[in-house]
PDB file of C-alpha atoms in Angstrom:
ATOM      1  CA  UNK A   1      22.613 -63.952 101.868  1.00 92.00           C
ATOM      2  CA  UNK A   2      25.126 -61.176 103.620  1.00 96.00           C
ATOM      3  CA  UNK A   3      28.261 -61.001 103.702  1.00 97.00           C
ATOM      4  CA  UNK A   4      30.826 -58.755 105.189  1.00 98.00           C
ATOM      5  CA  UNK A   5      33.839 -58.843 102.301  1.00 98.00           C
ATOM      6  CA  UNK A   6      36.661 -59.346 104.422  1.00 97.00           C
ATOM      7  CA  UNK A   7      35.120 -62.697 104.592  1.00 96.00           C
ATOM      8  CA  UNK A   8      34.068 -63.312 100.522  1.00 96.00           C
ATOM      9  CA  UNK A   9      37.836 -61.625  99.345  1.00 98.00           C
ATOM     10  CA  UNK A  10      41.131 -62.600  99.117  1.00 98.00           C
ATOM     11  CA  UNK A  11      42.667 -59.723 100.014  1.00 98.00           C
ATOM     12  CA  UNK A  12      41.800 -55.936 100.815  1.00 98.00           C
ATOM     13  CA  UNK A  13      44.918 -53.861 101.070  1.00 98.00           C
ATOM     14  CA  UNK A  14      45.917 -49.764 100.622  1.00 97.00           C
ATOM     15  CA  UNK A  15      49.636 -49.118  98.868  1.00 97.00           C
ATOM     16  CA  UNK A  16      52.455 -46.122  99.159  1.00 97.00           C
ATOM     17  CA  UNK A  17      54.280 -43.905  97.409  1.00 97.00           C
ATOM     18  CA  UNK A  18      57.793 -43.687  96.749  1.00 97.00           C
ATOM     19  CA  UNK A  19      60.070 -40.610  98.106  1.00 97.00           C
ATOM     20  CA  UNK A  20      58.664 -38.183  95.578  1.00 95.00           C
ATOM     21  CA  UNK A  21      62.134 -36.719  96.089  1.00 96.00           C
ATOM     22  CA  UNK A  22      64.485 -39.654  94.850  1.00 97.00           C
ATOM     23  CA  UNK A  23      64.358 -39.257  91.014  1.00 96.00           C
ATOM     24  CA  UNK A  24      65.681 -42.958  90.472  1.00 97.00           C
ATOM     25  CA  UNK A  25      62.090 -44.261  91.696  1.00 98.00           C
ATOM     26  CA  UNK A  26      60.187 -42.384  89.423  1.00 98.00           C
ATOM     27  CA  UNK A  27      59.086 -42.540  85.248  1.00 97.00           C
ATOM     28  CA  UNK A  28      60.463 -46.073  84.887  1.00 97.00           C
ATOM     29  CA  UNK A  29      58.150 -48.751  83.510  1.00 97.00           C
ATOM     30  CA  UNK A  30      55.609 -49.920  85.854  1.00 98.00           C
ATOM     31  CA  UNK A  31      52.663 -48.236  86.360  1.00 98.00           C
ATOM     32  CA  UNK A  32      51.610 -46.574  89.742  1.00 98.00           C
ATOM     33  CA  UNK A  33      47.601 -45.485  90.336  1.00 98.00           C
ATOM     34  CA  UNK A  34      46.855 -42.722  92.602  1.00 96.00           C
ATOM     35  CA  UNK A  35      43.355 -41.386  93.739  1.00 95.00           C
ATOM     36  CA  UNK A  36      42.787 -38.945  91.450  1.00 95.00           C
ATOM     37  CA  UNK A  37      42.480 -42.053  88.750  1.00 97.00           C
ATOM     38  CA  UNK A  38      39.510 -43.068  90.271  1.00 97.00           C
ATOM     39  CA  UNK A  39      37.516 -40.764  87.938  1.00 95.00           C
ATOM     40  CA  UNK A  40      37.998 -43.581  85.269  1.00 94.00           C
ATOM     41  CA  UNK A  41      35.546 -46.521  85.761  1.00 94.00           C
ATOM     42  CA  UNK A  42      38.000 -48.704  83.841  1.00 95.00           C
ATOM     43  CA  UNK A  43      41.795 -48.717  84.947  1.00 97.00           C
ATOM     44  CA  UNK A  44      43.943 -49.100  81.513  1.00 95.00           C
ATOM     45  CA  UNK A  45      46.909 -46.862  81.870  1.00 97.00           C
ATOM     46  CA  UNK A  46      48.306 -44.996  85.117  1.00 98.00           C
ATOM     47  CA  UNK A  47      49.190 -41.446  84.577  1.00 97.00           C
ATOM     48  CA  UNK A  48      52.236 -41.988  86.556  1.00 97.00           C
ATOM     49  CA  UNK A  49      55.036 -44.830  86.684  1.00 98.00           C
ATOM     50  CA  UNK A  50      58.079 -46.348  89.076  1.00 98.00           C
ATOM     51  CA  UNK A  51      60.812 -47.774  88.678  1.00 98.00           C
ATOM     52  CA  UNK A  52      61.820 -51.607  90.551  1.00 97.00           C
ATOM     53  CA  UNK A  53      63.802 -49.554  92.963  1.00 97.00           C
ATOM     54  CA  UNK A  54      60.194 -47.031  94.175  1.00 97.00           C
ATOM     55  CA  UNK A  55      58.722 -50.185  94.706  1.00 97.00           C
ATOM     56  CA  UNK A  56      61.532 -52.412  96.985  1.00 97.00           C
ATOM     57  CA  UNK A  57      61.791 -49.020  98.303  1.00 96.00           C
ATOM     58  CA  UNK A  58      58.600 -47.893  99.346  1.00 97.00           C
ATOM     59  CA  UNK A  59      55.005 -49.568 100.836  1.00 97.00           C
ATOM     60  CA  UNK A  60      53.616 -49.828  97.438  1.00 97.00           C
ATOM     61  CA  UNK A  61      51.642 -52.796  96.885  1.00 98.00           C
ATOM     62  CA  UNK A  62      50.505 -54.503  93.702  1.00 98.00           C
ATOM     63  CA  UNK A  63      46.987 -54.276  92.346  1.00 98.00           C
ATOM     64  CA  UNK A  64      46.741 -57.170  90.011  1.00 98.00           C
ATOM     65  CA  UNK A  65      43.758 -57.357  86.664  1.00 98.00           C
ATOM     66  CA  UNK A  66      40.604 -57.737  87.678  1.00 98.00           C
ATOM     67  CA  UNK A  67      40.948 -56.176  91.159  1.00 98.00           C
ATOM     68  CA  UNK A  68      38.699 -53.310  92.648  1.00 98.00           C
ATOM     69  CA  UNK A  69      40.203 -50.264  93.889  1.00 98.00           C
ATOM     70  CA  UNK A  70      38.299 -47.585  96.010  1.00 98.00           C
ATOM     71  CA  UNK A  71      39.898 -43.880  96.402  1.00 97.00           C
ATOM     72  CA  UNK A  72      39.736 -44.172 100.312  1.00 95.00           C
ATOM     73  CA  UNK A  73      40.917 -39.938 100.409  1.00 90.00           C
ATOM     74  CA  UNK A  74      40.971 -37.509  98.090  1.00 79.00           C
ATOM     75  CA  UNK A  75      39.751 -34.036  97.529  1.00 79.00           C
ATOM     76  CA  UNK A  76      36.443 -33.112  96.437  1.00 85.00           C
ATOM     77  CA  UNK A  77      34.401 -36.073  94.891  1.00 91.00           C
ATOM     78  CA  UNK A  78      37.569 -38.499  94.756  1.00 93.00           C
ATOM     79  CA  UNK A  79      36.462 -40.019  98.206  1.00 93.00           C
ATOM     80  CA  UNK A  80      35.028 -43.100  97.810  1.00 95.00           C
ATOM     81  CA  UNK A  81      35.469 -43.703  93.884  1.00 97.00           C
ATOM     82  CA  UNK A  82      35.275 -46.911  92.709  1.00 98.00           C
ATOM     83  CA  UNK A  83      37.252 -48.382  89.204  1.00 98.00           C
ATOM     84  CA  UNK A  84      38.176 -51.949  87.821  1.00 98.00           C
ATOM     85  CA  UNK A  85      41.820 -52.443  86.781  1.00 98.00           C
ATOM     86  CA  UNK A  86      42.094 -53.989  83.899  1.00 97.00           C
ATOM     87  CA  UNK A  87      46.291 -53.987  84.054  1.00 98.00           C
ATOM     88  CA  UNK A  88      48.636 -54.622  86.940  1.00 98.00           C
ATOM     89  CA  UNK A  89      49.355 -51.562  88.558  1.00 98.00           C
ATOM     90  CA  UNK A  90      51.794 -50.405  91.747  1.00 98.00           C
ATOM     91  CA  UNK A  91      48.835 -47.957  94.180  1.00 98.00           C
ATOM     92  CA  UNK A  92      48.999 -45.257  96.510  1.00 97.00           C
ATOM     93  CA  UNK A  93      47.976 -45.096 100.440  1.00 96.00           C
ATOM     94  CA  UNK A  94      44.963 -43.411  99.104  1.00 96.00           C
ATOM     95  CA  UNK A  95      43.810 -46.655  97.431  1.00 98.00           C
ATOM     96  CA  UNK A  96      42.231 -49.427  98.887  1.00 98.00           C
ATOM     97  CA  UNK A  97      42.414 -52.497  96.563  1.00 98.00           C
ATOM     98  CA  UNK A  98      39.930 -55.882  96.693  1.00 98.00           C
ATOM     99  CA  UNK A  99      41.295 -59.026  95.124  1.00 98.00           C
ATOM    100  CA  UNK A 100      37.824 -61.224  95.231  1.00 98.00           C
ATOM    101  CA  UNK A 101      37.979 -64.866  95.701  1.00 97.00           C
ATOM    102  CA  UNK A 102      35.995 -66.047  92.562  1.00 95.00           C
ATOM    103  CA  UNK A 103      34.445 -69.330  93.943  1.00 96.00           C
ATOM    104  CA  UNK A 104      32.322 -66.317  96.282  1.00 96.00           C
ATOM    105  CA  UNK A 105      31.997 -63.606  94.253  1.00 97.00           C
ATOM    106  CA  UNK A 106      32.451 -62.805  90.293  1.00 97.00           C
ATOM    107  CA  UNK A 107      34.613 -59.869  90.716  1.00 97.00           C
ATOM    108  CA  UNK A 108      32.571 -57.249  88.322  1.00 97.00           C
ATOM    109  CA  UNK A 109      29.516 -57.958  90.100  1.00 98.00           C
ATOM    110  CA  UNK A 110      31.404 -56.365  93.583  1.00 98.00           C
ATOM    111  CA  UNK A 111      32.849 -53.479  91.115  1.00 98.00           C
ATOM    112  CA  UNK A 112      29.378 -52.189  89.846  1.00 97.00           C
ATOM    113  CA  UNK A 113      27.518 -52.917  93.513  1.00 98.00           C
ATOM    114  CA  UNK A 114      30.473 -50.999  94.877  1.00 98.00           C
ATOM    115  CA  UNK A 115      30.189 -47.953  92.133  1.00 97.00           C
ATOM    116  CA  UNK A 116      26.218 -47.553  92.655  1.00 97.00           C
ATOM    117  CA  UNK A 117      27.415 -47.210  96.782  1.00 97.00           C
ATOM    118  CA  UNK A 118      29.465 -44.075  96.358  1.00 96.00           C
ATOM    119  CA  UNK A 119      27.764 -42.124  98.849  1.00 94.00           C
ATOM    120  CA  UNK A 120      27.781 -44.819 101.178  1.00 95.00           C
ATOM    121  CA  UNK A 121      30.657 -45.185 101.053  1.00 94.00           C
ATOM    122  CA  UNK A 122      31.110 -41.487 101.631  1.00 91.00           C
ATOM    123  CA  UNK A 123      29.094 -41.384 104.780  1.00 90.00           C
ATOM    124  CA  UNK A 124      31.132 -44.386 106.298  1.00 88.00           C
ATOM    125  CA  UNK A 125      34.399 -42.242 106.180  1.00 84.00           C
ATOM    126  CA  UNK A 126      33.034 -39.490 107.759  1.00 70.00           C
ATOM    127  CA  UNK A 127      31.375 -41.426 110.404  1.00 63.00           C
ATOM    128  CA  UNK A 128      33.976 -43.632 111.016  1.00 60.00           C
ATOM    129  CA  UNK A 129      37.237 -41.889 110.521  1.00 57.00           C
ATOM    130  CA  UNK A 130      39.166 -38.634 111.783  1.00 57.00           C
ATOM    131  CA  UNK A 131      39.924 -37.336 108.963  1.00 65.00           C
ATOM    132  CA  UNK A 132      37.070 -38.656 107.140  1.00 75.00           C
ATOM    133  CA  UNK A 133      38.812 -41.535 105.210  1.00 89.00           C
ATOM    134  CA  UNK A 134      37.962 -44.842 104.133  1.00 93.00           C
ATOM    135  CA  UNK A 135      40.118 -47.385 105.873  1.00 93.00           C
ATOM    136  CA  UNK A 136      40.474 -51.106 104.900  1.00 96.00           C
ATOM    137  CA  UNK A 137      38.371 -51.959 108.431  1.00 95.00           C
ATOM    138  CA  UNK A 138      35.594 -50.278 106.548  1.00 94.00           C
ATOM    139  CA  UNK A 139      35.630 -51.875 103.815  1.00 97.00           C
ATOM    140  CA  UNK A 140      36.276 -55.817 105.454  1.00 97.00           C
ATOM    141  CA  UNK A 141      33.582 -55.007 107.572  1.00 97.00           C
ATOM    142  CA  UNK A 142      31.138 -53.602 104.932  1.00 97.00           C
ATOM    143  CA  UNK A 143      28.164 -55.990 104.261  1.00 97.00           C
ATOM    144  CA  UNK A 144      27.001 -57.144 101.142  1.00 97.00           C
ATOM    145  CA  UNK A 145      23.530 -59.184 100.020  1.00 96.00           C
ATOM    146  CA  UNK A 146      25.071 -61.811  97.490  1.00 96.00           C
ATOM    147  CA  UNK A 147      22.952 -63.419  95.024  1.00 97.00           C
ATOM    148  CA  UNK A 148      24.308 -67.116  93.519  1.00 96.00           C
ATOM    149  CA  UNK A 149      27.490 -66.889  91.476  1.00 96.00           C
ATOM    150  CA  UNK A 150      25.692 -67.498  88.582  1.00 97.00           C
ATOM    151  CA  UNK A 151      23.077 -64.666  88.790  1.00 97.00           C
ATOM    152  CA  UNK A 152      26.162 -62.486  90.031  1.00 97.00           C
ATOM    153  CA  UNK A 153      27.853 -63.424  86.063  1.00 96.00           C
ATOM    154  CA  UNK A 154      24.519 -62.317  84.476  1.00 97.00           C
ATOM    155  CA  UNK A 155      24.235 -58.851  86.286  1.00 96.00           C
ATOM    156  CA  UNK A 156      27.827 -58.315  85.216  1.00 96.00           C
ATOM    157  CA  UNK A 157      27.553 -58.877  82.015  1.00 95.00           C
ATOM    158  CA  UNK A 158      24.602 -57.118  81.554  1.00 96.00           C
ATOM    159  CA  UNK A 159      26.315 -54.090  83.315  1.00 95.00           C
ATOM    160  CA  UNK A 160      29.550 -54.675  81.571  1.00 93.00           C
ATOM    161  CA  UNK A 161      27.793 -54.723  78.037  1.00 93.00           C
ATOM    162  CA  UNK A 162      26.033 -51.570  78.880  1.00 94.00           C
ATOM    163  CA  UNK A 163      29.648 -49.854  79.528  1.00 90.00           C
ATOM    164  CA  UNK A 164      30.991 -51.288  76.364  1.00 89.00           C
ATOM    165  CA  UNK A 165      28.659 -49.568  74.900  1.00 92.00           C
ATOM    166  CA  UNK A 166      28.870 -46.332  76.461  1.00 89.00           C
ATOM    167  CA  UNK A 167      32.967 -46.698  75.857  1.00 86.00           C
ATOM    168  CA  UNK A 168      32.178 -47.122  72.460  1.00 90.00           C
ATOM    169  CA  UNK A 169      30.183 -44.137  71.913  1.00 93.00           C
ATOM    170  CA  UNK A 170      31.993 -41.693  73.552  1.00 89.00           C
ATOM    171  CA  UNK A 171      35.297 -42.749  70.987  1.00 89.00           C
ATOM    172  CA  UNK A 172      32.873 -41.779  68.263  1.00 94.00           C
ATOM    173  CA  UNK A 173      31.741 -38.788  69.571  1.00 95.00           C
ATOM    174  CA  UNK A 174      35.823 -37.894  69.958  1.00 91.00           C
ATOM    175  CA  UNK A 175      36.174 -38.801  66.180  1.00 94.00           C
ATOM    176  CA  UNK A 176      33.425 -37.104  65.370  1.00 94.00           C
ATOM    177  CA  UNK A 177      34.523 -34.099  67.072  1.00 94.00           C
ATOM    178  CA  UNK A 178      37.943 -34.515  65.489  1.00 93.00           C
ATOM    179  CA  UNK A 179      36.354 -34.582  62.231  1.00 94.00           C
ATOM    180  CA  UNK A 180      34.456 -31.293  62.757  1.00 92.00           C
ATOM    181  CA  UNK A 181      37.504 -29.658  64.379  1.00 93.00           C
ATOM    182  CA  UNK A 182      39.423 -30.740  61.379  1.00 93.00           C
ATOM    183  CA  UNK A 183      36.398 -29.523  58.438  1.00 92.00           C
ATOM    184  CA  UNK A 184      36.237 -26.178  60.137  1.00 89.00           C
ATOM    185  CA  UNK A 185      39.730 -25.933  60.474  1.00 89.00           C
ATOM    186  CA  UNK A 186      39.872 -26.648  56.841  1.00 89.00           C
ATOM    187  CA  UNK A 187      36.901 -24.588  55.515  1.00 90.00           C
ATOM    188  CA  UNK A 188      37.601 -21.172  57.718  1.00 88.00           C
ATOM    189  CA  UNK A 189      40.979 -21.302  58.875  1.00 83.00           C
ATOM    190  CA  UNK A 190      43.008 -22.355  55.878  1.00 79.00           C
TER     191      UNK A 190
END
């Protein structure tokens, strides 16, 4: 059946960012997501973090484990990038985050049907917005065909074994290049 997900999810939201010019809201402990961290399919670590004042001080919102979170602007291909978080983390206005409800939909299953609609995606900011943004509007009102809860499980962990995988080679490859770095370092440098 479809479904538009502002009626399937709990919550669909875009954050803020703290005065970039008060120092006491910035490089505390929690983490903060912009945009840009969309590039990663898999949310483990924020590149930035804020302190409890940035976020009582600013319209930050939290993006809990296991939501979605869509780069709604962005230069270049940032637009409409799509990554699971797999930690809490505080986003930016550039973010729009889905918290599914999980009696309607298995929350990976929305992540990987959301990733394969990138350009999509695209083309509904820039036929729908100013500026050529995603809003949350957009995304409440996007439709989605939705297969029983049970066949949405098996597609995501089919999908989610398949990036294990993939996660797992590319860490060997990096060892393995380490290694090689390190033997030719060894060999014809020293």
């Amino acid at each position: 059946e479809k479904y538009s997900l502002g009626d399937i999810c709990e919550n669909i939201f875009s954050g803020g960012t703290p005065s970039t010019k008060n120092t006491n809201y910035w490089n505390g402990s929690i983490p903060w997501l912009s945009s840009g961290e969309t590039r990663n399919n898999f949310i483990n670590s924020t590149e930035k973090t804020i302190t409890l004042d940035g976020v009582n001080n600013s319209s930050t919102k939290l993006a809990k484990k296991g939501d979605i979170v869509i780069a709604s602007a962005g230069q270049g291909y940032t637009r409409g990038q799509t990554s699971f978080c797999n930690i809490d983390t505080y986003i930016n206005q550039s973010l729009i985050a889905i918290r599914t409800n999980n009696a309607k939909i298995h929350n990976k299953y929305l992540y990987y049907n959301l990733k394969g609609r990138y350009d999509e995606l695209r083309q509904l900011s820039d036929g729908h917005s100013i500026r050529g943004s995603l809003t949350t509007k957009i995304i409440k009102d996007l439709v989605i065909k939705l297969p029983s809860l049970e066949e949405q499980e098996k597609i995501a962990n089919i999908l989610s074994s398949l990036d294990d995988k993939i996660e797992l080679n590319n860490e060997m490859n990096k060892t393995l290049e380490e290694m090689a770095q390190s033997i030719y370092k060894r060999w014809f440098v020293d």
